Structures are given as structure tokens and as C-alpha cells.
Amino acid sequence: MNKLFELFSQDKLFVAPGVYNGLSAKLAERAGFEIIYASGGAISRSTGLPDLGILSYTQIADILYQVAESVSVPVIGDFDNGYGNQVNVSFAAKRFKATGVSGVHMEDQQLPKRCGHYDGQQIVSVSEFSDKIKAFKDSVGDDLYLIARTDAIAVNGIEDAVERAHQYMEAGADMIFVEAPRTEEQIKYIGQQLHYPKLLNMFYSGKTPVVALDKLKEWGYNLVVDPSDLQRASIKAMQDTLAEIRVHGHSKGIKDRLVSFAEREEIIGTKKVLNA
């Protein structure tokens, strides 16, 4: 049985950090997280591209395979908008299943899609996206846990987002993800109106305010993802290290902010591989 169905049946709120390669996934698992989120935006930025749906589903799937192979906990991947129509959804779902991820979220944006915390989203009709949900489930069934995401708040407002959520769950989704609520009141309203498993995308400086986890649990949320902060922290650390190397030719001056050579090798399991 898909582990996510078991986890989300518990009376518990999970937090999943956003990772973008095998190393960041290993670090997240070592930190004690029970679920890992492979952020499509972070994966895209790791290639030097913005989160605008530029990468193909095969490019994303290749990285998802690296992530899923690196850890033993369930991984949720970003399926963007399904990469086309129902036929595309069916083929892409099978490719994502082969990566070893346990679930994905799929959104109701039109092509070209964009990060939910950018401006200018456009969304497809309820019927079109519901057909994509059905095509996904017809293709892979419960082998992949499907989280249906709606970006309707940015386009039509929260009432349409809530109504879409009902329709998407009826079409066969396993969890609902209303993207980018703007206030704590909206977050609470979504929780009160949607009595299904729910995901909230929450990170510091995004459009959605940061809310205490105990409140989110009370309002019925099951999963919080923080898609970009590991990458933002990594960018800052690399900038600082590059500045040090630029001036001195080495990083000795900031050695306390670096893991040791030995610790790095332990994290990636060099000895285990050599002794296999």
C-alpha cells in the first residue's frame, strides 16, 4: 500500500521540506522529516531556470528518481499541470510512477504555468482539470497519491477556489491544495470549508502568511510544504563561501560554517558504497 495513504489517515500534521536533488533529500531525511517534497520550482532553479514550466516532464522525472533513490521516506513530486491534455497526463503519470515517488501534486493552470507566488496565473476550466484527474487515476490508480492544486484564488477569488476543490476531490483526487491564500482568515476558511486532506504551501516571505502549526492542525490541515527555503539557504551559503574564496583563495576563514570532508563523505555514504 502507498505509504502516504497510511500517513495521512493519522491525526497528525506533517511538514515536508522542499528538496531539489539527492543530497538535499538525504539531509532532509537525516533531519527527521517523515515526508519529503521534491519542489518543481527548486528543481527548475537548480538548473538555472525560473519556475515557469520550462523543463519537460522527463527532465523533472530524472531528478525525482535521484531524490527517491536517495531516501527511504515517501517523496511527493511536483507534476505541474500534467504537461498537456489527458493523454499527456496518462503518459507522464506512468513516467513519474517509475521514479519511485509516492505522490505528486497537479495544478489547474494553463500553459505556460508559473510559480503560485508569481503574478499572472491563468487556469483551465473545472471540467478540463477534472478530466485530467480522472486520466491520472485511470493511468496509475492508487500507486501514486494525487494532490489536486488550484490556483483559482489569484484568478477568481477564494470562493471559486473552494468550489473547485470540491469538484476536484469528487473527480478522484486524494488531497486538496489551495495555493497562495493571502491571509490567516483565508487559510482558516479553507480549512473549515474543505473537509478533506489538505496541503498548505507556507514559507517566509511568500504570499501566504506564516501560521503556527497548532492552528493549522486545528483547522484540519494534514501537510505543510516549505518548497524553497533549503535552496534559498544554500544560495546564501554559496554566495558567502564564494566571496571568501574570491578574496583569499580558500575558505579557511569560514571553516566553522562548512561541514568537514569526513562528514560530507559520511552523509553521502561513501564507505557503504565502497564496501557493497
Coordinates of C-alpha atoms in Angstrom, one line a residue:
M1 CA 0.0 0.0 0.0
N2 CA 1.2 3.5 -0.8
K3 CA 2.7 4.8 2.5
L4 CA 1.1 8.3 2.1
F5 CA -2.4 6.9 2.4
E6 CA -1.4 5.5 5.8
L7 CA 0.3 8.6 7.0
F8 CA -2.5 11.0 6.0
S9 CA -5.0 8.8 7.8
Q10 CA -3.4 9.7 11.1
D11 CA -4.5 12.6 13.2
K12 CA -1.2 14.4 12.6
L13 CA 0.1 17.4 10.7
F14 CA 3.3 16.7 8.7
V15 CA 5.8 19.2 7.5
A16 CA 7.8 18.4 4.3
P17 CA 10.8 20.5 3.3
G18 CA 11.4 21.2 -0.4
V19 CA 14.4 19.4 -1.9
Y20 CA 15.8 19.5 -5.4
N21 CA 18.5 16.8 -5.6
G22 CA 19.7 13.6 -3.9
L23 CA 21.9 15.4 -1.5
S24 CA 19.3 17.8 -0.2
A25 CA 16.9 14.9 0.1
K26 CA 19.4 12.9 2.2
L27 CA 19.9 15.9 4.5
A28 CA 16.1 16.3 4.9
E29 CA 15.7 12.6 5.9
R30 CA 18.6 12.8 8.3
A31 CA 16.9 15.8 9.9
G32 CA 14.0 13.6 10.8
F33 CA 11.3 14.5 8.3
E34 CA 8.9 11.7 7.6
I35 CA 7.8 13.1 4.1
I36 CA 10.0 14.9 1.6
Y37 CA 8.7 17.3 -1.0
A38 CA 10.6 17.5 -4.3
S39 CA 9.8 21.1 -5.4
G40 CA 9.4 21.6 -9.1
G41 CA 10.4 25.3 -8.7
A42 CA 13.5 24.4 -6.7
I43 CA 14.4 21.7 -9.3
S44 CA 14.0 24.3 -12.1
R45 CA 16.1 26.9 -10.3
S46 CA 18.8 24.3 -9.7
T47 CA 19.2 24.1 -13.5
G48 CA 19.5 27.9 -13.7
L49 CA 15.9 28.4 -14.9
P50 CA 12.9 30.2 -13.3
D51 CA 9.8 28.3 -12.2
L52 CA 7.8 28.8 -15.4
G53 CA 7.2 25.2 -16.5
I54 CA 10.2 25.3 -18.9
L55 CA 11.6 21.8 -18.0
S56 CA 10.0 18.8 -19.6
Y57 CA 8.4 16.0 -17.5
T58 CA 11.3 13.7 -18.4
Q59 CA 13.8 16.2 -17.1
I60 CA 11.9 16.5 -13.9
A61 CA 11.4 12.8 -13.6
D62 CA 15.2 12.2 -13.9
I63 CA 15.8 14.3 -10.9
L64 CA 12.8 12.8 -9.0
Y65 CA 14.5 9.4 -9.5
Q66 CA 17.7 10.7 -7.9
V67 CA 15.6 12.1 -4.9
A68 CA 13.5 8.9 -4.4
E69 CA 16.6 6.6 -4.7
S70 CA 18.4 8.7 -2.0
V71 CA 15.9 8.3 0.8
S72 CA 13.7 5.7 2.4
V73 CA 10.8 8.0 3.3
P74 CA 8.0 8.9 0.9
V75 CA 8.6 11.6 -1.7
I76 CA 6.0 13.9 -3.1
G77 CA 6.9 15.3 -6.6
D78 CA 5.6 18.3 -8.5
F79 CA 3.6 17.3 -11.5
D80 CA 3.0 20.9 -12.7
N81 CA -0.2 21.0 -14.8
G82 CA 0.1 17.5 -16.2
Y83 CA 2.2 18.6 -19.1
G84 CA -0.7 18.8 -21.6
N85 CA -4.1 17.2 -22.0
Q86 CA -5.5 14.0 -20.6
V87 CA -3.3 11.8 -22.9
N88 CA -0.2 13.6 -21.8
V89 CA -1.2 13.3 -18.2
S90 CA -1.6 9.5 -18.6
F91 CA 1.9 9.0 -20.0
A92 CA 3.6 11.4 -17.7
A93 CA 2.0 9.8 -14.6
K94 CA 3.4 6.4 -15.6
R95 CA 6.9 8.0 -16.0
F96 CA 6.6 9.7 -12.6
K97 CA 5.5 6.4 -11.0
A98 CA 8.7 4.8 -12.4
T99 CA 10.8 7.3 -10.5
G100 CA 9.8 5.8 -7.1
V101 CA 8.0 8.8 -5.7
S102 CA 4.9 8.1 -3.6
G103 CA 2.7 11.0 -4.7
V104 CA 2.5 14.2 -6.8
H105 CA 0.5 17.4 -7.0
M106 CA -1.1 18.6 -10.2
E107 CA -2.4 22.1 -10.7
D108 CA -5.2 23.6 -12.8
Q109 CA -3.0 26.3 -14.5
Q110 CA -2.8 26.8 -18.3
L111 CA 0.4 26.5 -20.2
P112 CA 2.8 28.2 -19.6
K113 CA 2.4 27.7 -15.9
R114 CA 4.1 29.8 -13.3
C115 CA 5.0 29.7 -9.6
G116 CA 2.0 30.2 -7.5
H117 CA 3.6 33.1 -5.7
Y118 CA 4.3 34.9 -9.0
D119 CA 1.5 37.0 -10.6
G120 CA -0.4 36.4 -13.8
Q121 CA -1.6 32.8 -13.5
Q122 CA -4.3 31.6 -15.9
I123 CA -6.4 28.5 -15.1
V124 CA -8.3 25.9 -17.1
S125 CA -12.0 25.0 -16.7
V126 CA -13.2 22.8 -13.9
S127 CA -14.3 20.1 -16.4
E128 CA -10.9 20.1 -18.1
F129 CA -8.9 19.7 -14.9
S130 CA -11.4 17.1 -13.6
D131 CA -10.8 15.1 -16.7
K132 CA -7.0 15.3 -16.1
I133 CA -7.5 14.0 -12.5
K134 CA -9.6 11.1 -13.9
A135 CA -7.0 10.3 -16.6
F136 CA -4.2 10.3 -13.9
K137 CA -6.1 7.9 -11.7
D138 CA -7.0 5.7 -14.7
S139 CA -3.4 5.5 -15.5
V140 CA -1.7 4.8 -12.1
G141 CA -4.6 4.3 -9.7
D142 CA -3.5 4.5 -6.0
D143 CA 0.1 3.7 -6.8
L144 CA 0.6 7.5 -6.7
Y145 CA -1.2 9.7 -4.2
L146 CA -2.7 12.6 -6.1
I147 CA -2.9 16.1 -4.6
A148 CA -5.0 18.4 -6.7
R149 CA -3.9 22.0 -6.6
T150 CA -5.9 25.0 -7.6
D151 CA -4.5 28.5 -8.3
A152 CA -8.0 30.0 -8.5
I153 CA -7.5 32.5 -5.6
A154 CA -5.2 34.5 -7.8
V155 CA -7.6 34.5 -10.7
N156 CA -11.2 34.3 -9.5
G157 CA -11.0 34.5 -5.7
I158 CA -11.4 32.2 -2.8
E159 CA -15.0 31.1 -3.3
D160 CA -14.1 29.7 -6.7
A161 CA -11.0 28.0 -5.3
V162 CA -13.2 26.3 -2.7
E163 CA -15.8 25.2 -5.2
R164 CA -13.0 23.9 -7.5
A165 CA -11.6 22.0 -4.6
H166 CA -14.9 20.2 -4.0
Q167 CA -15.1 19.3 -7.7
Y168 CA -11.5 18.0 -7.9
M169 CA -12.0 15.8 -4.9
E170 CA -15.2 14.4 -6.4
A171 CA -13.2 13.7 -9.6
G172 CA -10.8 11.4 -7.7
A173 CA -8.1 13.4 -6.1
D174 CA -6.7 12.2 -2.7
M175 CA -5.8 15.6 -1.2
I176 CA -6.6 19.2 -2.0
F177 CA -4.0 22.1 -2.3
V178 CA -5.4 25.6 -2.5
E179 CA -2.4 27.7 -3.5
A180 CA -1.5 31.1 -2.1
P181 CA -4.2 32.1 0.4
R182 CA -3.3 35.7 1.2
T183 CA -4.5 36.0 4.9
E184 CA -4.8 33.8 8.0
E185 CA -8.5 34.2 7.7
Q186 CA -8.4 32.7 4.2
I187 CA -6.3 29.8 5.5
K188 CA -8.8 29.1 8.3
Y189 CA -11.8 29.5 5.9
I190 CA -10.3 26.9 3.5
G191 CA -9.8 24.5 6.5
Q192 CA -13.4 25.0 7.6
Q193 CA -15.0 24.6 4.2
L194 CA -13.0 21.6 2.9
H195 CA -13.3 18.5 5.0
Y196 CA -10.7 16.6 3.0
P197 CA -7.0 16.0 3.5
K198 CA -5.4 19.4 2.8
L199 CA -2.0 20.8 2.0
L200 CA -0.7 24.3 2.7
N201 CA 2.3 25.8 0.9
M202 CA 3.9 28.1 3.5
F203 CA 7.3 29.8 3.6
Y204 CA 8.7 33.0 4.9
S205 CA 8.2 36.0 2.5
G206 CA 5.7 34.3 0.3
K207 CA 2.1 35.5 -0.4
T208 CA 0.8 33.2 2.3
P209 CA 1.4 34.3 5.8
V210 CA 3.3 32.1 8.2
V211 CA 0.9 30.5 10.7
A212 CA 1.6 28.4 13.8
L213 CA 1.4 24.7 13.2
D214 CA -1.0 24.0 16.1
K215 CA -3.5 26.4 14.4
L216 CA -3.2 24.6 11.1
K217 CA -3.7 21.2 12.7
E218 CA -6.8 22.6 14.4
W219 CA -8.1 23.8 11.1
G220 CA -7.7 20.4 9.6
Y221 CA -4.5 20.6 7.5
N222 CA -2.5 17.4 7.1
L223 CA 0.6 18.6 5.3
V224 CA 2.7 21.8 5.1
V225 CA 5.3 22.1 2.4
D226 CA 8.2 24.6 2.5
P227 CA 9.4 24.4 -1.1
S228 CA 12.2 26.8 -1.4
D229 CA 13.9 27.6 1.9
L230 CA 16.6 24.9 1.7
Q231 CA 17.6 26.3 -1.7
R232 CA 17.5 29.9 -0.5
A233 CA 19.7 28.9 2.4
S234 CA 22.1 27.1 0.0
I235 CA 22.3 30.1 -2.3
K236 CA 23.2 32.4 0.6
A237 CA 25.8 29.9 1.9
M238 CA 27.4 29.6 -1.5
Q239 CA 27.5 33.3 -2.0
D240 CA 29.3 33.8 1.3
T241 CA 31.8 31.0 0.5
L242 CA 32.4 32.3 -3.0
A243 CA 33.2 35.7 -1.6
E244 CA 35.7 34.2 0.9
I245 CA 37.4 32.2 -1.9
R246 CA 37.4 35.2 -4.2
V247 CA 39.4 37.3 -1.6
H248 CA 41.6 34.6 0.0
G249 CA 41.8 31.8 -2.5
H250 CA 40.4 29.4 0.1
S251 CA 37.6 29.0 2.7
K252 CA 39.6 28.6 5.9
G253 CA 38.2 31.9 7.3
I254 CA 34.7 30.4 7.4
K255 CA 35.7 26.9 8.3
D256 CA 33.2 26.8 11.1
R257 CA 30.4 27.2 8.6
L258 CA 31.5 24.3 6.5
V259 CA 31.0 20.6 7.1
S260 CA 34.2 18.6 7.3
F261 CA 35.5 16.5 4.4
A262 CA 34.7 13.4 6.5
E263 CA 31.2 14.5 7.4
R264 CA 30.4 15.1 3.8
E265 CA 31.5 11.7 2.8
E266 CA 29.5 10.1 5.7
I267 CA 26.4 12.0 4.6
I268 CA 26.6 10.6 1.0
G269 CA 27.5 7.1 2.2
T270 CA 30.9 6.7 0.5
K271 CA 32.1 3.9 2.8
K272 CA 28.9 2.0 2.4
V273 CA 29.1 2.2 -1.4
L274 CA 32.8 1.1 -1.4
N275 CA 32.0 -1.9 0.9
A276 CA 29.0 -3.0 -1.1

